[in-house]
Short mmCIF file of C-alpha atoms in Angstrom, two decimals:
data_model
loop_
_atom_site.label_atom_id
_atom_site.label_comp_id
_atom_site.label_asym_id
_atom_site.label_seq_id
_atom_site.Cartn_x
_atom_site.Cartn_y
_atom_site.Cartn_z
CA ASP M 1 18.60 -13.14 -36.38
CA GLN M 2 17.09 -13.05 -33.10
CA GLN M 3 18.42 -15.99 -31.25
CA VAL M 4 16.50 -15.23 -28.30
CA LYS M 5 12.78 -14.43 -28.54
CA GLN M 6 10.39 -13.51 -25.95
CA ASN M 7 7.09 -13.97 -28.11
CA SER M 8 4.83 -12.65 -25.18
CA PRO M 9 5.41 -8.60 -25.04
CA SER M 10 2.71 -8.71 -22.23
CA LEU M 11 1.42 -10.73 -19.47
CA SER M 12 -1.38 -9.54 -16.91
CA VAL M 13 -1.91 -11.54 -13.51
CA GLN M 14 -3.84 -11.48 -10.39
CA GLU M 15 -1.80 -10.90 -7.06
CA GLY M 16 -0.96 -14.20 -5.59
CA ARG M 17 -1.48 -16.26 -8.70
CA ILE M 18 1.17 -17.47 -10.71
CA SER M 19 3.19 -15.79 -13.44
CA ILE M 20 4.83 -17.46 -16.09
CA LEU M 21 7.36 -16.08 -18.44
CA ASN M 22 8.49 -17.85 -21.48
CA CYS M 23 11.95 -17.53 -23.88
CA ASP M 24 13.19 -19.40 -26.61
CA TYR M 25 16.58 -19.81 -27.88
CA THR M 26 18.25 -20.92 -31.27
CA ASN M 27 22.07 -20.88 -30.55
CA SER M 28 22.94 -24.42 -28.99
CA MET M 29 26.24 -22.93 -27.88
CA PHE M 30 24.56 -20.76 -24.90
CA ASP M 31 25.66 -22.01 -21.56
CA TYR M 32 24.34 -19.49 -19.27
CA PHE M 33 20.91 -18.20 -19.23
CA LEU M 34 19.63 -15.14 -16.95
CA TRP M 35 16.56 -13.10 -16.32
CA TYR M 36 16.70 -9.24 -15.71
CA LYS M 37 13.58 -7.22 -14.52
CA LYS M 38 13.47 -3.83 -15.45
CA TYR M 39 11.57 -0.74 -13.49
CA PRO M 40 11.17 2.29 -15.74
CA ALA M 41 13.84 4.92 -15.81
CA GLU M 42 16.57 2.16 -14.25
CA GLY M 43 18.84 0.00 -15.49
CA PRO M 44 17.89 -3.88 -15.70
CA THR M 45 18.68 -5.84 -12.69
CA PHE M 46 19.68 -9.66 -12.20
CA LEU M 47 17.06 -11.39 -11.00
CA ILE M 48 18.20 -15.42 -11.57
CA SER M 49 20.06 -17.83 -13.28
CA ILE M 50 20.42 -21.19 -14.75
CA SER M 51 23.17 -23.20 -16.16
CA SER M 52 22.76 -25.08 -18.97
CA ILE M 53 23.70 -28.38 -16.83
CA LYS M 54 20.76 -27.78 -14.76
CA ASP M 55 17.00 -27.53 -15.91
CA LYS M 56 15.83 -25.88 -12.47
CA ASN M 57 17.07 -23.31 -10.41
CA GLU M 58 15.15 -21.79 -7.44
CA ASP M 59 15.58 -18.39 -5.41
CA GLY M 60 12.15 -17.75 -3.18
CA ARG M 61 9.40 -16.75 -4.90
CA PHE M 62 11.58 -17.22 -8.83
CA THR M 63 12.15 -20.65 -10.18
CA VAL M 64 13.54 -20.93 -13.92
CA PHE M 65 13.04 -23.72 -15.70
CA LEU M 66 15.50 -24.98 -18.70
CA ASN M 67 14.80 -27.19 -21.21
CA LYS M 68 17.51 -27.82 -23.63
CA SER M 69 15.87 -30.21 -26.08
CA ALA M 70 13.20 -27.48 -26.57
CA LYS M 71 15.59 -24.55 -26.30
CA HIS M 72 13.44 -22.84 -23.93
CA LEU M 73 13.41 -21.37 -20.55
CA SER M 74 10.25 -19.97 -18.49
CA LEU M 75 10.73 -17.96 -15.37
CA HIS M 76 7.72 -18.62 -12.42
CA ILE M 77 7.04 -16.18 -9.93
CA VAL M 78 4.98 -17.31 -7.30
CA PRO M 79 2.75 -16.07 -5.87
CA SER M 80 2.96 -12.64 -7.81
CA GLN M 81 3.06 -9.30 -6.19
CA PRO M 82 2.25 -6.00 -7.58
CA GLY M 83 5.94 -5.13 -7.05
CA ASP M 84 6.36 -7.56 -9.44
CA SER M 85 5.15 -5.41 -12.12
CA ALA M 86 8.03 -4.35 -14.37
CA VAL M 87 10.02 -5.51 -17.71
CA TYR M 88 11.44 -9.25 -17.94
CA PHE M 89 13.97 -9.79 -20.11
CA CYS M 90 15.62 -13.19 -20.89
CA ALA M 91 19.31 -13.42 -21.70
CA ALA M 92 21.64 -16.17 -22.42
CA SER M 93 25.42 -16.12 -22.72
CA GLU M 94 28.29 -17.99 -23.63
CA GLU M 95 31.04 -18.51 -20.98
CA THR M 96 33.67 -18.05 -23.98
CA SER M 97 32.47 -14.79 -25.22
CA GLY M 98 33.07 -13.14 -22.02
CA SER M 99 30.18 -12.56 -20.67
CA ARG M 100 28.50 -10.72 -23.63
CA LEU M 101 24.63 -11.44 -23.13
CA THR M 102 22.16 -11.57 -26.16
CA PHE M 103 18.71 -10.38 -24.74
CA GLY M 104 15.32 -10.98 -26.04
CA GLU M 105 12.43 -8.48 -26.49
CA GLY M 106 11.65 -8.21 -23.10
CA THR M 107 7.57 -9.01 -21.52
CA GLN M 108 5.93 -6.16 -19.84
CA LEU M 109 4.29 -7.95 -16.15
CA THR M 110 1.41 -6.24 -14.61
CA VAL M 111 0.55 -7.40 -11.42
CA ASN M 112 -2.68 -6.41 -10.39
CA PRO M 113 -3.89 -6.20 -6.75
CA ASP W 1 30.05 1.23 -3.72
CA THR W 2 27.45 3.18 -5.64
CA GLY W 3 27.37 0.59 -8.35
CA VAL W 4 27.46 1.68 -12.11
CA SER W 5 27.08 5.05 -12.63
CA GLN W 6 26.31 6.73 -16.00
CA ASP W 7 26.75 10.52 -17.15
CA PRO W 8 24.62 12.68 -18.52
CA ARG W 9 21.23 10.48 -17.99
CA HIS W 10 19.84 12.60 -20.83
CA LYS W 11 21.00 13.97 -23.59
CA ILE W 12 19.20 16.01 -26.56
CA THR W 13 21.17 17.21 -29.41
CA LYS W 14 20.65 18.24 -32.84
CA ARG W 15 21.51 16.04 -36.27
CA GLY W 16 25.17 16.21 -36.72
CA GLN W 17 26.38 16.90 -33.39
CA ASN W 18 29.28 14.61 -31.48
CA VAL W 19 28.06 13.17 -27.90
CA THR W 20 30.13 11.73 -25.30
CA PHE W 21 29.09 9.39 -22.72
CA ARG W 22 30.67 8.49 -19.59
CA CYS W 23 30.44 5.03 -17.60
CA ASP W 24 32.22 4.68 -13.93
CA PRO W 25 31.65 0.53 -13.26
CA ILE W 26 32.01 -0.99 -10.19
CA SER W 27 35.58 -0.31 -8.91
CA GLU W 28 36.65 -4.07 -8.45
CA HIS W 29 34.87 -4.80 -12.18
CA ASN W 30 37.74 -5.45 -14.63
CA ARG W 31 34.98 -5.93 -17.55
CA LEU W 32 32.90 -3.14 -18.66
CA TYR W 33 30.17 -3.50 -21.84
CA TRP W 34 28.13 -0.65 -23.45
CA TYR W 35 24.26 -1.79 -24.65
CA ARG W 36 22.10 0.26 -26.81
CA GLN W 37 18.51 -0.17 -26.05
CA THR W 38 15.68 1.67 -28.15
CA LEU W 39 11.43 1.26 -27.40
CA GLY W 40 9.89 -2.07 -27.30
CA GLN W 41 13.50 -4.28 -27.59
CA GLY W 42 15.79 -5.63 -25.24
CA PRO W 43 19.71 -4.34 -24.78
CA GLU W 44 21.50 -4.76 -28.01
CA PHE W 45 25.44 -5.62 -27.35
CA LEU W 46 27.91 -2.86 -28.53
CA THR W 47 31.37 -3.76 -27.30
CA TYR W 48 33.18 -4.48 -24.19
CA PHE W 49 36.34 -4.29 -22.32
CA GLN W 50 38.68 -6.27 -20.19
CA ASN W 51 40.62 -3.92 -18.33
CA GLU W 52 41.73 -1.34 -20.99
CA ALA W 53 41.46 -3.77 -23.77
CA GLN W 54 38.28 -3.56 -26.32
CA LEU W 55 37.76 -7.07 -26.81
CA GLU W 56 34.85 -7.38 -28.96
CA LYS W 57 32.68 -4.60 -31.27
CA SER W 58 29.17 -5.77 -32.75
CA ARG W 59 28.73 -5.26 -36.29
CA LEU W 60 26.23 -2.57 -34.83
CA LEU W 61 28.96 -0.17 -34.06
CA SER W 62 29.32 1.76 -36.76
CA ASP W 63 32.39 4.19 -37.51
CA ARG W 64 30.57 6.86 -36.14
CA PHE W 65 30.82 4.94 -32.82
CA SER W 66 34.09 4.86 -30.67
CA ALA W 67 34.54 3.77 -26.88
CA GLU W 68 37.41 4.01 -24.96
CA ARG W 69 38.71 2.78 -21.41
CA PRO W 70 41.69 4.78 -21.06
CA LYS W 71 42.93 3.33 -17.55
CA GLY W 72 41.04 0.26 -17.24
CA SER W 73 38.62 2.20 -14.80
CA PHE W 74 35.88 4.46 -16.14
CA SER W 75 34.93 4.28 -19.98
CA THR W 76 33.38 7.00 -22.62
CA LEU W 77 31.57 6.52 -25.78
CA GLU W 78 31.51 8.81 -28.17
CA ILE W 79 29.17 9.39 -31.29
CA GLN W 80 30.09 11.40 -33.86
CA ARG W 81 27.48 13.28 -36.54
CA THR W 82 24.69 11.89 -34.85
CA GLU W 83 21.64 10.60 -36.84
CA GLN W 84 18.15 10.40 -35.86
CA GLY W 85 18.25 6.57 -35.78
CA ASP W 86 21.03 6.78 -32.69
CA SER W 87 18.23 7.74 -30.33
CA ALA W 88 17.92 5.24 -27.87
CA MET W 89 18.93 4.44 -24.25
CA TYR W 90 22.95 3.48 -24.18
CA LEU W 91 23.55 1.32 -21.14
CA CYS W 92 26.81 0.77 -19.61
CA ALA W 93 27.59 -2.81 -17.33
CA SER W 94 30.35 -4.04 -15.57
CA SER W 95 31.33 -7.68 -14.14
CA LEU W 96 34.12 -9.39 -12.91
CA ALA W 97 35.83 -11.96 -14.62
CA ALA W 98 36.33 -14.69 -11.86
CA ARG W 99 36.84 -18.37 -12.20
CA ARG W 100 33.16 -19.19 -10.89
CA TYR W 101 31.46 -17.94 -14.15
CA THR W 102 27.81 -16.25 -13.45
CA GLY W 103 27.32 -14.26 -16.68
CA GLU W 104 26.09 -11.99 -14.30
CA LEU W 105 26.27 -8.52 -15.50
CA PHE W 106 25.60 -4.95 -13.12
CA PHE W 107 23.80 -2.19 -15.27
CA GLY W 108 24.19 1.34 -14.81
CA GLU W 109 21.01 3.33 -15.07
CA GLY W 110 21.65 4.64 -18.59
CA SER W 111 22.23 7.85 -20.71
CA ARG W 112 19.17 8.33 -22.84
CA LEU W 113 19.88 10.27 -26.32
CA THR W 114 17.38 12.22 -28.45
CA VAL W 115 18.56 13.34 -31.46
CA LEU W 116 16.71 16.14 -33.29
#
């Protein structure tokens, strides 16, 4: 079963506009949620995370929102830049699982100049 | 510190051969993970170690797969009698089990396996 799901395989936005990437999960035991970015031929790199006790975390142009009742999180990038073009993975973990991450399928973001 | 390094970066082999991948984690990290990623999918958990102890294995890790971390530093992932379905990117990651839990893992660039 797919416990973390990203329903949009791709997203295209104009430079300077907002990018919104979405993620849904089913396991209510998840207590940490993370976003990773991946460029071709590289491993995923950590972008931003949020604990389940919070509903928002912001780091510069990146903001993650968590809606626990809906089991939904989103990543907002504003303003979007061409260098943000990459695959974005949503991931979730339970602290008791030793930081094992469960990933979504990924969303390819393309930011057009 | 150079981050997590994996070797080889790309391996092409014939079906039925054995392959071994090596991962060197960030030096002070005591947790090490192996993931597998296929085209169009996110990384899937295979197994993880805390120091030299293998604490969890996924059902994806068939008996043809074996992972070791003999001295709690580098790790190897061996696949015996490779099948075409084993073709994937094998990712290694490490982390430090710390009091302040963050869930963040540091990934290497991966080892791509192609089974002909």
